[in-house]
PDB file of C-alpha atoms in Angstrom:
ATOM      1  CA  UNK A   1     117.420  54.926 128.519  1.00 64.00           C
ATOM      2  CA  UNK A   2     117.320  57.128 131.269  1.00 66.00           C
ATOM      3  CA  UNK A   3     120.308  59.507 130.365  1.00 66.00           C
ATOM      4  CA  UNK A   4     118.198  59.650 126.903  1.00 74.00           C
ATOM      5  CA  UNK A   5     114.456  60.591 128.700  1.00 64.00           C
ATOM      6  CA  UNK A   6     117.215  63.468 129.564  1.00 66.00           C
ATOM      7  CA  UNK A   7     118.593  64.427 126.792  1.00 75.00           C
ATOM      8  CA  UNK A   8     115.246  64.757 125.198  1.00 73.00           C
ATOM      9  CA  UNK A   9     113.859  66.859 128.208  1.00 73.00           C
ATOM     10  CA  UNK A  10     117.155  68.838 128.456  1.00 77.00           C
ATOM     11  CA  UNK A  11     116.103  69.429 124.054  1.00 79.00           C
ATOM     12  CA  UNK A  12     113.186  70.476 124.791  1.00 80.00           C
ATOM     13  CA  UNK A  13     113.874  73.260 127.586  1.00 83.00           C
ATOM     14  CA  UNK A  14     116.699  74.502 124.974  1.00 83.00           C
ATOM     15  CA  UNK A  15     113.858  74.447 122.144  1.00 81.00           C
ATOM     16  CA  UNK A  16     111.114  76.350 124.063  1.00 84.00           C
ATOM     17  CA  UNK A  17     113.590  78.918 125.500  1.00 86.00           C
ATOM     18  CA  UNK A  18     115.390  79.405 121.954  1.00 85.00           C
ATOM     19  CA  UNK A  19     111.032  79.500 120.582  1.00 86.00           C
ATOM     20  CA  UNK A  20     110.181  81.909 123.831  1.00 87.00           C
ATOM     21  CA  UNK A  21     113.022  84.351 122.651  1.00 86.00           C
ATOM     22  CA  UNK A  22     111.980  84.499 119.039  1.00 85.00           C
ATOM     23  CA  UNK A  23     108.763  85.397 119.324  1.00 86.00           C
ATOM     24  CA  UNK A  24     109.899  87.977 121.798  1.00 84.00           C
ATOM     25  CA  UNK A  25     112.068  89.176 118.813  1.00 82.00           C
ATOM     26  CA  UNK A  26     109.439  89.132 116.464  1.00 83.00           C
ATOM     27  CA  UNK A  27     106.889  91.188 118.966  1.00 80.00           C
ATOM     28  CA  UNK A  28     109.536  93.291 119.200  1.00 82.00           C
ATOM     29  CA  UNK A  29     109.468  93.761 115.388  1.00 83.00           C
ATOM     30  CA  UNK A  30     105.864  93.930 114.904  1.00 84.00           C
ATOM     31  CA  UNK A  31     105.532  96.299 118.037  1.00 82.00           C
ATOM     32  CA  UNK A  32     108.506  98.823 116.360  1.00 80.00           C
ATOM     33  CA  UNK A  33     107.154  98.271 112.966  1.00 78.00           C
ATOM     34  CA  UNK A  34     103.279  99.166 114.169  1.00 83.00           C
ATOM     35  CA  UNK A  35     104.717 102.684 115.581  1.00 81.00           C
ATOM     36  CA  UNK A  36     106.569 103.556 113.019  1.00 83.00           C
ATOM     37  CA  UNK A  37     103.249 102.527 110.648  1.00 82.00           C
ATOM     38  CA  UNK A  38     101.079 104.835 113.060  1.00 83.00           C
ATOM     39  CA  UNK A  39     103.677 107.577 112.533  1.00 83.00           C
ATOM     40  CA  UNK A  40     103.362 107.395 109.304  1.00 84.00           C
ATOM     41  CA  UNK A  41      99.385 107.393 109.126  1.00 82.00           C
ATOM     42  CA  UNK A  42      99.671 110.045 111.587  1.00 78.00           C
ATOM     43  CA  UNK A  43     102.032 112.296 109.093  1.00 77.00           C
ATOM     44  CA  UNK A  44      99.705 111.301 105.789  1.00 79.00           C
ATOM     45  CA  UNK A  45      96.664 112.414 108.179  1.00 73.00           C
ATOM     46  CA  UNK A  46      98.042 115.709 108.764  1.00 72.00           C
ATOM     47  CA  UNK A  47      99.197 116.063 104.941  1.00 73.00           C
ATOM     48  CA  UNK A  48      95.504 115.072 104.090  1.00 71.00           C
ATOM     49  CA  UNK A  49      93.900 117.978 106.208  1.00 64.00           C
ATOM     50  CA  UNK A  50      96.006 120.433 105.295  1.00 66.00           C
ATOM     51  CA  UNK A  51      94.982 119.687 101.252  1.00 66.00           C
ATOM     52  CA  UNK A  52      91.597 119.841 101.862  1.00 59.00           C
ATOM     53  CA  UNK A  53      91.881 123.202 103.930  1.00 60.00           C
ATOM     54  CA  UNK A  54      93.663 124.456 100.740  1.00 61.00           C
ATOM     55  CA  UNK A  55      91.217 123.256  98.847  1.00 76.00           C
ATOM     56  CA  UNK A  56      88.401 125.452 100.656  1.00 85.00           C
ATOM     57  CA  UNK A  57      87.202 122.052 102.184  1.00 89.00           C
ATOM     58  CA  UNK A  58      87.736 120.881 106.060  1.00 88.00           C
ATOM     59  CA  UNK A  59      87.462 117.672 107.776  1.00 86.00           C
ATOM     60  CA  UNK A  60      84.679 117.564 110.745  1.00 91.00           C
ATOM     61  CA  UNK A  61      85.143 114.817 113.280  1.00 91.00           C
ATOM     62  CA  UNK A  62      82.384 112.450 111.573  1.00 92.00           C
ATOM     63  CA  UNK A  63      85.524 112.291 108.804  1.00 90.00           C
ATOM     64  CA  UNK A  64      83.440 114.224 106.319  1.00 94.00           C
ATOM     65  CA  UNK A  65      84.257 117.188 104.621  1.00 92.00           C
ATOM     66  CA  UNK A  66      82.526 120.208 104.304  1.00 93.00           C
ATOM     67  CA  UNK A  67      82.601 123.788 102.519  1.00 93.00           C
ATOM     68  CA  UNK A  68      80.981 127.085 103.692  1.00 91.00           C
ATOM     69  CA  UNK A  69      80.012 129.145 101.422  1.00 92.00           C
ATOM     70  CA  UNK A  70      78.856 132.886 101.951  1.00 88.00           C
ATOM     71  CA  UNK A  71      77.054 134.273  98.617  1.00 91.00           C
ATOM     72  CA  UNK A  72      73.448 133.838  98.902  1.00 94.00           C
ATOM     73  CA  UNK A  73      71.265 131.829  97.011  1.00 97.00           C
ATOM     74  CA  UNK A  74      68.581 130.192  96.776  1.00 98.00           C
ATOM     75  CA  UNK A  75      67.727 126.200  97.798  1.00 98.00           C
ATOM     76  CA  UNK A  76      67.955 124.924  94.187  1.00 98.00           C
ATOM     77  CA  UNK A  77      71.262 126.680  93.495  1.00 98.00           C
ATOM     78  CA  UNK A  78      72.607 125.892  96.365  1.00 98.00           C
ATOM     79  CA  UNK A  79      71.456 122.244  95.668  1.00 97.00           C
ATOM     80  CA  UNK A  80      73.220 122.237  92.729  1.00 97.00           C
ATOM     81  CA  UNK A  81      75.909 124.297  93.126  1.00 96.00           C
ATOM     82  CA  UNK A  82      77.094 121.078  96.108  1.00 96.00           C
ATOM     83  CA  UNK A  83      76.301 118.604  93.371  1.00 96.00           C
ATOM     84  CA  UNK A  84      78.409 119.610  91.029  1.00 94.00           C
ATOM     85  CA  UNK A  85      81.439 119.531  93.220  1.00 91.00           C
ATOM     86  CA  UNK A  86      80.388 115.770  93.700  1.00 92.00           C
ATOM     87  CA  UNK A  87      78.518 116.731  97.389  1.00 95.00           C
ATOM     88  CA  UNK A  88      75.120 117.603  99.028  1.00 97.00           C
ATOM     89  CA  UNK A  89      74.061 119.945 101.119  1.00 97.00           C
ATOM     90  CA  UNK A  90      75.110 119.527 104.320  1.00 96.00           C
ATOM     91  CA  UNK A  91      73.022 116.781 106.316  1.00 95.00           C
ATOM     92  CA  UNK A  92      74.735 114.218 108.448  1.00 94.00           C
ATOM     93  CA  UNK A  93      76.563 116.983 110.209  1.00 92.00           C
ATOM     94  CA  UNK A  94      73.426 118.410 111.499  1.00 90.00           C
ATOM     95  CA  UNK A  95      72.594 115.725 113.273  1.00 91.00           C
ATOM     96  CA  UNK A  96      75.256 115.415 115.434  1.00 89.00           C
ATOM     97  CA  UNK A  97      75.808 118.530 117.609  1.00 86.00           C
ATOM     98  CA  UNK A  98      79.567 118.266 118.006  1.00 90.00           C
ATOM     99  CA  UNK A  99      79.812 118.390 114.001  1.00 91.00           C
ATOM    100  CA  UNK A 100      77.178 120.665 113.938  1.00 88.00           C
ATOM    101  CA  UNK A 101      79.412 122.889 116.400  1.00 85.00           C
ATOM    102  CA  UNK A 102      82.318 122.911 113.655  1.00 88.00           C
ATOM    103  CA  UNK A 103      80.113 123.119 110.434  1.00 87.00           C
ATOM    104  CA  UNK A 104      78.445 126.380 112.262  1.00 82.00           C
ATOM    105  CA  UNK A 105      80.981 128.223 114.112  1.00 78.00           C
ATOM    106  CA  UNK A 106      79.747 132.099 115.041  1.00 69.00           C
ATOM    107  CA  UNK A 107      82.489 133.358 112.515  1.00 70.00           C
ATOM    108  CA  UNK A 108      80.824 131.631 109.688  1.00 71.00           C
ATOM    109  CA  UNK A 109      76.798 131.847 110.774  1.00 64.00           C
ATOM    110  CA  UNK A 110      76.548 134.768 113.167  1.00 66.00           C
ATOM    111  CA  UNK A 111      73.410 137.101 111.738  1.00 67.00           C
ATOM    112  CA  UNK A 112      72.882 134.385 108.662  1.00 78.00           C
ATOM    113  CA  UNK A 113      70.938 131.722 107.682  1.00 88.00           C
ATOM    114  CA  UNK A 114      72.689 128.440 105.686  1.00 92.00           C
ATOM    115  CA  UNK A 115      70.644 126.465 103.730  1.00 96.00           C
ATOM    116  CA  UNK A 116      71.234 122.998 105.120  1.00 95.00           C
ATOM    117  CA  UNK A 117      69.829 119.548 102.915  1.00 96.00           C
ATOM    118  CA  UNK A 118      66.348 118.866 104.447  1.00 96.00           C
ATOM    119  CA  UNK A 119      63.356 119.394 102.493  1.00 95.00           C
ATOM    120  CA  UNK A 120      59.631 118.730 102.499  1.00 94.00           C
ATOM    121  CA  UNK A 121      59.511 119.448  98.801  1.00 94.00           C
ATOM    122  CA  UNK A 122      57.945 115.831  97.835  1.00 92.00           C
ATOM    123  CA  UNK A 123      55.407 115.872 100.544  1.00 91.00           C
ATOM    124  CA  UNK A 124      54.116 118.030 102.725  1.00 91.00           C
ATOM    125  CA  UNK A 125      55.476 117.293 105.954  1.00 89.00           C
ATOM    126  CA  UNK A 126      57.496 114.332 105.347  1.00 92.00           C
ATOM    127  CA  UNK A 127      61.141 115.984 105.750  1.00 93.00           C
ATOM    128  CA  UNK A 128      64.046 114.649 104.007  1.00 94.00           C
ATOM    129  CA  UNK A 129      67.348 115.180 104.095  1.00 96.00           C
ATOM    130  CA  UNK A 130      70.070 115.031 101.387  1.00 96.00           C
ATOM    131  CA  UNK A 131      71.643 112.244 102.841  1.00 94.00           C
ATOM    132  CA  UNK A 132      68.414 110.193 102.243  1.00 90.00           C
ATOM    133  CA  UNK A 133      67.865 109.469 105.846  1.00 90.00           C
ATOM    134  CA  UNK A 134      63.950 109.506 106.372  1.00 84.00           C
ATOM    135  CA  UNK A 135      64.092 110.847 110.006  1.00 83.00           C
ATOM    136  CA  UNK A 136      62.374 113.743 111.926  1.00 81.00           C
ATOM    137  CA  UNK A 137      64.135 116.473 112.506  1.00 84.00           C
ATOM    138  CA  UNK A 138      62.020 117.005 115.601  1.00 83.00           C
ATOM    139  CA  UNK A 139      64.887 117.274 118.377  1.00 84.00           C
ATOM    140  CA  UNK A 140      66.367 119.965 115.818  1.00 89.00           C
ATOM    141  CA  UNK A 141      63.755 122.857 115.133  1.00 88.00           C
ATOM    142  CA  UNK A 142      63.595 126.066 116.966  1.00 85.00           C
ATOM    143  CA  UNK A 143      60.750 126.221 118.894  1.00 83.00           C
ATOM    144  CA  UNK A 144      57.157 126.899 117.215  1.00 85.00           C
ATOM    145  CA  UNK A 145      59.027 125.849 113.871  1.00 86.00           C
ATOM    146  CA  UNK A 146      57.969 124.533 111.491  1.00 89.00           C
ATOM    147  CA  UNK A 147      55.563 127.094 110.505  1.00 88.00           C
ATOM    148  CA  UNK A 148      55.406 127.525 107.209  1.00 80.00           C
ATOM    149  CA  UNK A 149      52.894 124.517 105.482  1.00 82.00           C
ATOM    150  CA  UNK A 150      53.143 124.249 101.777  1.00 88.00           C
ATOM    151  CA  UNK A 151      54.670 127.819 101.644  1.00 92.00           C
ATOM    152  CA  UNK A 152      57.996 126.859 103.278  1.00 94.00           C
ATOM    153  CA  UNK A 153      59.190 123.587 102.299  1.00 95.00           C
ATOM    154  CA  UNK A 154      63.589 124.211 102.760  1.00 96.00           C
ATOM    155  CA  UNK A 155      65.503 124.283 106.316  1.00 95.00           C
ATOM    156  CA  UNK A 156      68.165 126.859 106.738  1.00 94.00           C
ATOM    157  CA  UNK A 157      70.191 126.865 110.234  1.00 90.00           C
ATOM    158  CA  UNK A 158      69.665 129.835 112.009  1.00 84.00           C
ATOM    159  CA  UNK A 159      71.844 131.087 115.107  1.00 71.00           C
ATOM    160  CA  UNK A 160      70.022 132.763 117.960  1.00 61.00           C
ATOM    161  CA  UNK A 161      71.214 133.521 120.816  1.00 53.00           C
ATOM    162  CA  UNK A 162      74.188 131.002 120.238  1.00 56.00           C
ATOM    163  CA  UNK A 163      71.810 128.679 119.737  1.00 62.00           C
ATOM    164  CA  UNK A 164      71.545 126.893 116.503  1.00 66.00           C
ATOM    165  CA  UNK A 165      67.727 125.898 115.483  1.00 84.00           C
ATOM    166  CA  UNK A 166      66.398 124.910 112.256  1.00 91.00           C
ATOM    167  CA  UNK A 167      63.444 126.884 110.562  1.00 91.00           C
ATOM    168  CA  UNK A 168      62.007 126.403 107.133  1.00 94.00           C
ATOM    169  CA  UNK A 169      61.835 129.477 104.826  1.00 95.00           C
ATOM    170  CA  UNK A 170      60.574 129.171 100.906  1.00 96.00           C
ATOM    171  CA  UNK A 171      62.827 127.952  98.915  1.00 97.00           C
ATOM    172  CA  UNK A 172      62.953 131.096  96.456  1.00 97.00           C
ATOM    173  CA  UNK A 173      64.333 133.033  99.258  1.00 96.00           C
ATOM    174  CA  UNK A 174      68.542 133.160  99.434  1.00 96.00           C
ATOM    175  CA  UNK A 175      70.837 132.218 102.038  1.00 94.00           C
ATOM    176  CA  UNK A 176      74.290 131.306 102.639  1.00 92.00           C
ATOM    177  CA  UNK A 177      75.030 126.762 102.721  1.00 95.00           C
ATOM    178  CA  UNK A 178      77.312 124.480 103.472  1.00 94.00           C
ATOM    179  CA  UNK A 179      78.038 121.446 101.182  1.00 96.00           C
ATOM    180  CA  UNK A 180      79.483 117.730 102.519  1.00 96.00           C
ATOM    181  CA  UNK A 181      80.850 114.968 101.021  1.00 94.00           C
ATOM    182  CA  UNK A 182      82.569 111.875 102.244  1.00 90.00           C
ATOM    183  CA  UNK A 183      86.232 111.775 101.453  1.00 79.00           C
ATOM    184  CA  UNK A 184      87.808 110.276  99.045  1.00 69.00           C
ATOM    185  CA  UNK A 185      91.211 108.963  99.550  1.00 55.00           C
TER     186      UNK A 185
END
């Protein structure tokens, strides 16, 4: 009975060593098989930007897209001009100074204005954005902005200085904008 108790403990060492090496095997094959899945993401990634800079489009690091444009027009056409190519005017990016930062480099805004999606169209002083976020803009304005009451109801993004502010201008005048969309895969 002894030399059996044995046998059965001597089984069992064999049966967790052989178990201990397989699932080393199969980490092995999940941990080989991850990097060459993350190599592959990586390479579709890359693919992915480089069709949407093609496009006239480019990816910001919030993983929306965006598109400058440099005719000016006014808020409406601008407004609709994103819409039709399934976007808004640009909103979430504003909001976030590092995407801000690559919506509005000085190549693309230095000396302009861009209409950007906030309005006060609907009511007087209740700004919304084209995102549909109900939230103040407050952190955002250049200083003694806004200014303009019932006259002035659109933002654009102005640069002074290097400094980006926001200031609201009438909506029939004409500036430059920037649309965003989420991406689609």
């Amino acid at each position: 009975m002894h030399g059996e108790f044995l046998s059965v403990l001597g089984l069992k060492r064999e049966l967790e060593i052989t178990i201990k090496k397989e699932i080393s095997h199969l980490d092995s094959k999940i941990y080989n098989g991850e990097n060459k899945l993350n190599t592959r993401l990586t390479n579709v990634n890359a693919m992915i930007n480089e069709m949407v800079l093609i496009s006239g489009w480019f990816r910001a690091s919030n993983n929306l897209i965006y598109k400058r444009f440099t005719d000016s027009v006014n808020y409406a056409t601008a407004k609709t001009q994103c819409k039709v190519l399934g976007a808004r005017l640009v909103s979430t990016g504003i909001r976030n100074n590092q995407v801000k930062s690559e919506i509005f480099s000085k190549d693309y805004l230095t000396g302009a204005n861009a209409w950007i999606g906030l309005d006060d169209i609907s009511n007087e002083g209740t700004w919304i954005w084209s995102d549909g976020v109900n939230e103040s803009p407050s952190g955002l304005w250049e200083s003694s902005q806004p200014d303009g009451g019932r006259i002035e109801n659109c933002v654009v993004n102005k640069l002074f200085a290097s400094k980006l502010g926001l200031h609201d201008y009438s909506c029939s005048d004409t500036h430059r904008f920037v649309c965003e969309k989420e991406f689609a895969w």
